[in-house]
N, CA and C of each residue as an Amber inpcrd file, in Angstrom:
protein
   165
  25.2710000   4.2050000 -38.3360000  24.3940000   3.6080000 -37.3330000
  24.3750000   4.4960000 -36.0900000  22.9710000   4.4150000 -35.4200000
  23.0270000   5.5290000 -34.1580000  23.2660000   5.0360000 -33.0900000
  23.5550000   5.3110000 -32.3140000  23.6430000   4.8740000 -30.5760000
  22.4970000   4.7820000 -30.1600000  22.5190000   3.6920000 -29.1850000
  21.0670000   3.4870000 -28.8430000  21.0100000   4.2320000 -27.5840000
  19.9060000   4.8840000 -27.4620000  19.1470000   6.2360000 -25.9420000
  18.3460000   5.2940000 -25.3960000  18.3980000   4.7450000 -24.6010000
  17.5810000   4.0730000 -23.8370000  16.5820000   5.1100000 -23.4810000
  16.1710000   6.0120000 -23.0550000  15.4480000   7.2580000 -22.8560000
  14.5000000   7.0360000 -24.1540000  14.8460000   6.8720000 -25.4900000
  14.1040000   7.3130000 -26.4290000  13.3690000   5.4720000 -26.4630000
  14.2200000   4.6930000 -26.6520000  13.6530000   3.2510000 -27.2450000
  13.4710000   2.7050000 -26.1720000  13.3770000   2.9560000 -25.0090000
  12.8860000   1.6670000 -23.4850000  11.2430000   2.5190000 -23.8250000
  10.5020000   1.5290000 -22.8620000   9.0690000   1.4030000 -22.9210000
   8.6640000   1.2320000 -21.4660000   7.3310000   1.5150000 -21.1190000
   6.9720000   1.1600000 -19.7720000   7.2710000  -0.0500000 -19.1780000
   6.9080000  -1.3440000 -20.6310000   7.2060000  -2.8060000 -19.7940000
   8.5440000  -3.1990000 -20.0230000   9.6370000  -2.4460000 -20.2610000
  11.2050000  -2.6140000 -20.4960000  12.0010000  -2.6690000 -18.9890000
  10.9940000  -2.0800000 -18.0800000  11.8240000  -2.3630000 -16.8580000
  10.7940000  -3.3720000 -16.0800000  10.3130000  -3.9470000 -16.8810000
  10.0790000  -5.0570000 -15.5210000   8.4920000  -5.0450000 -15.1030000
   7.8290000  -3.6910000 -15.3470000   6.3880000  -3.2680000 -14.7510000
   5.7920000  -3.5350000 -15.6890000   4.7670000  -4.3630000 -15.8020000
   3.5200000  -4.4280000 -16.6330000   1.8550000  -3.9180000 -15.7670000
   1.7990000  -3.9090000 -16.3830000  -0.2350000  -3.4450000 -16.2230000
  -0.7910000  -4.4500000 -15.3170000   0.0100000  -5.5300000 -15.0810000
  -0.8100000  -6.4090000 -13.9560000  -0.0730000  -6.1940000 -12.3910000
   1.4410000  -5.7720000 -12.5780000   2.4000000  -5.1350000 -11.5000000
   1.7950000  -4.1940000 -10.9370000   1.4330000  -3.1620000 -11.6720000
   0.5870000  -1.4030000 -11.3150000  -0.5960000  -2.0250000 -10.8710000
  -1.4210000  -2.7910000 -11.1230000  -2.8700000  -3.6020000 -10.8130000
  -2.4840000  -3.9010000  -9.1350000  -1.7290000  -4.4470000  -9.0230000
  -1.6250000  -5.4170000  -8.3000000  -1.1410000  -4.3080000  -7.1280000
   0.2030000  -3.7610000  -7.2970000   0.3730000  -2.6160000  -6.4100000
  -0.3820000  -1.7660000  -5.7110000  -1.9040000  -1.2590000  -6.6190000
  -2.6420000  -0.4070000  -6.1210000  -3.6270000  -0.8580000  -5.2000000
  -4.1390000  -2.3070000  -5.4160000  -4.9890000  -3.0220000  -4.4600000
  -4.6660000  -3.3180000  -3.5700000  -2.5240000  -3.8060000  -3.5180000
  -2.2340000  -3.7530000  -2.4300000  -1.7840000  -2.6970000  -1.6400000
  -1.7710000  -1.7650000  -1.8660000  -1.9240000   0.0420000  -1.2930000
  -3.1550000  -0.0220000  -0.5110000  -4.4480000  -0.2490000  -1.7840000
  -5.7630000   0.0970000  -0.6470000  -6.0080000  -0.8440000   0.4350000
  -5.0720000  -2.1560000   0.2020000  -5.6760000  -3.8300000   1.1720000
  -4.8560000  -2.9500000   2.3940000  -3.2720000  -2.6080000   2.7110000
  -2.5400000  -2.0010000   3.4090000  -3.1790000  -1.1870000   4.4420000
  -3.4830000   0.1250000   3.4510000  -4.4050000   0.7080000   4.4310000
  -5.7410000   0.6130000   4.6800000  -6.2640000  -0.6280000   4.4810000
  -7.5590000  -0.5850000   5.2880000  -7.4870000  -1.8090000   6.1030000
  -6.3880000  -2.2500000   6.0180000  -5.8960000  -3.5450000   6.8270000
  -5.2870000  -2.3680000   8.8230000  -4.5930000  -1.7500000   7.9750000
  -4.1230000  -0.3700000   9.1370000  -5.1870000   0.5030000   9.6890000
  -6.0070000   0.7090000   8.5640000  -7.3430000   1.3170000   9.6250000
  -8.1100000   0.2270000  10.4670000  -8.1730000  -0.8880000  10.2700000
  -9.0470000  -1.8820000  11.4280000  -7.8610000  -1.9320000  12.5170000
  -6.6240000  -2.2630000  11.8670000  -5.9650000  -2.7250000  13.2710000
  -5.7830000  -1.4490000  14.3780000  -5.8420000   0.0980000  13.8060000
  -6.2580000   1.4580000  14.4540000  -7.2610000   1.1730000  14.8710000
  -8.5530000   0.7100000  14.4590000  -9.3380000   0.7270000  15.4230000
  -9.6690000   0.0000000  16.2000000  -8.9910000  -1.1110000  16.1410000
  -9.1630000  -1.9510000  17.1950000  -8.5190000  -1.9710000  18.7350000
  -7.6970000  -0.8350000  18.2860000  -6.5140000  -0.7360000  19.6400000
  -7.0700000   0.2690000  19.9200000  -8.0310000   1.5350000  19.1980000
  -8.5460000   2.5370000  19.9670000  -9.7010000   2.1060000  20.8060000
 -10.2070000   0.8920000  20.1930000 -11.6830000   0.3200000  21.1630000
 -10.7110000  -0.0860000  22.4440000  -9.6940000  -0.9000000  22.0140000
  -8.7910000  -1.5770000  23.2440000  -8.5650000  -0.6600000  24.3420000
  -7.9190000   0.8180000  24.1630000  -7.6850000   1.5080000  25.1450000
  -8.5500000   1.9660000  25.8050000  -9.8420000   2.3760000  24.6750000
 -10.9720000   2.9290000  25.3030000 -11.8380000   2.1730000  26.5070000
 -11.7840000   1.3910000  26.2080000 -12.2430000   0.0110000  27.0930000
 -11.8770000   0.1680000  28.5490000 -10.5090000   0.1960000  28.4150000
  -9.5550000   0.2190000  29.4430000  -9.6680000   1.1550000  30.2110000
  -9.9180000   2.8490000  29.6570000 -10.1800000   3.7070000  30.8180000
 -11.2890000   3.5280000  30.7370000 -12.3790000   3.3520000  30.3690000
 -13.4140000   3.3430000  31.1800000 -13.6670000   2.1830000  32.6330000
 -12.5770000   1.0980000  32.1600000 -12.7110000   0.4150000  33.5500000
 -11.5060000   0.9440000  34.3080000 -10.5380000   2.1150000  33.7440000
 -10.1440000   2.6180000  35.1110000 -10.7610000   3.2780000  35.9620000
 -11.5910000   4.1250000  35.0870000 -12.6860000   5.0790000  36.3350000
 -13.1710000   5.0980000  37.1610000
């Protein structure tokens, strides 16, 4: 009988990650950063604002 290689007999969904994990990860990657680009631009309107009523 052989020793078992985890290397040879584990599988992608053997640790835990399935195809709806990776799904789910990547939408929440793009939600992240486009959640981070509004709140960037909202603080660049904010400052901008601001010097123009320092002037």
């Amino acid at each position: 009988m052989e020793g078992f290689d985890p290397a040879i007999n584990y599988g992608p969904n053997d640790a835990g990650i399935s195809a709806l994990t990776i799904i789910l990860g990547i939408v929440g990657l793009i939600a992240i950063s486009w959640l981070f680009g509004k709140i960037y631009a909202q603080v660049a309107k904010f400052f901008e604002s601001n010097d123009k009523n320092d002037s």
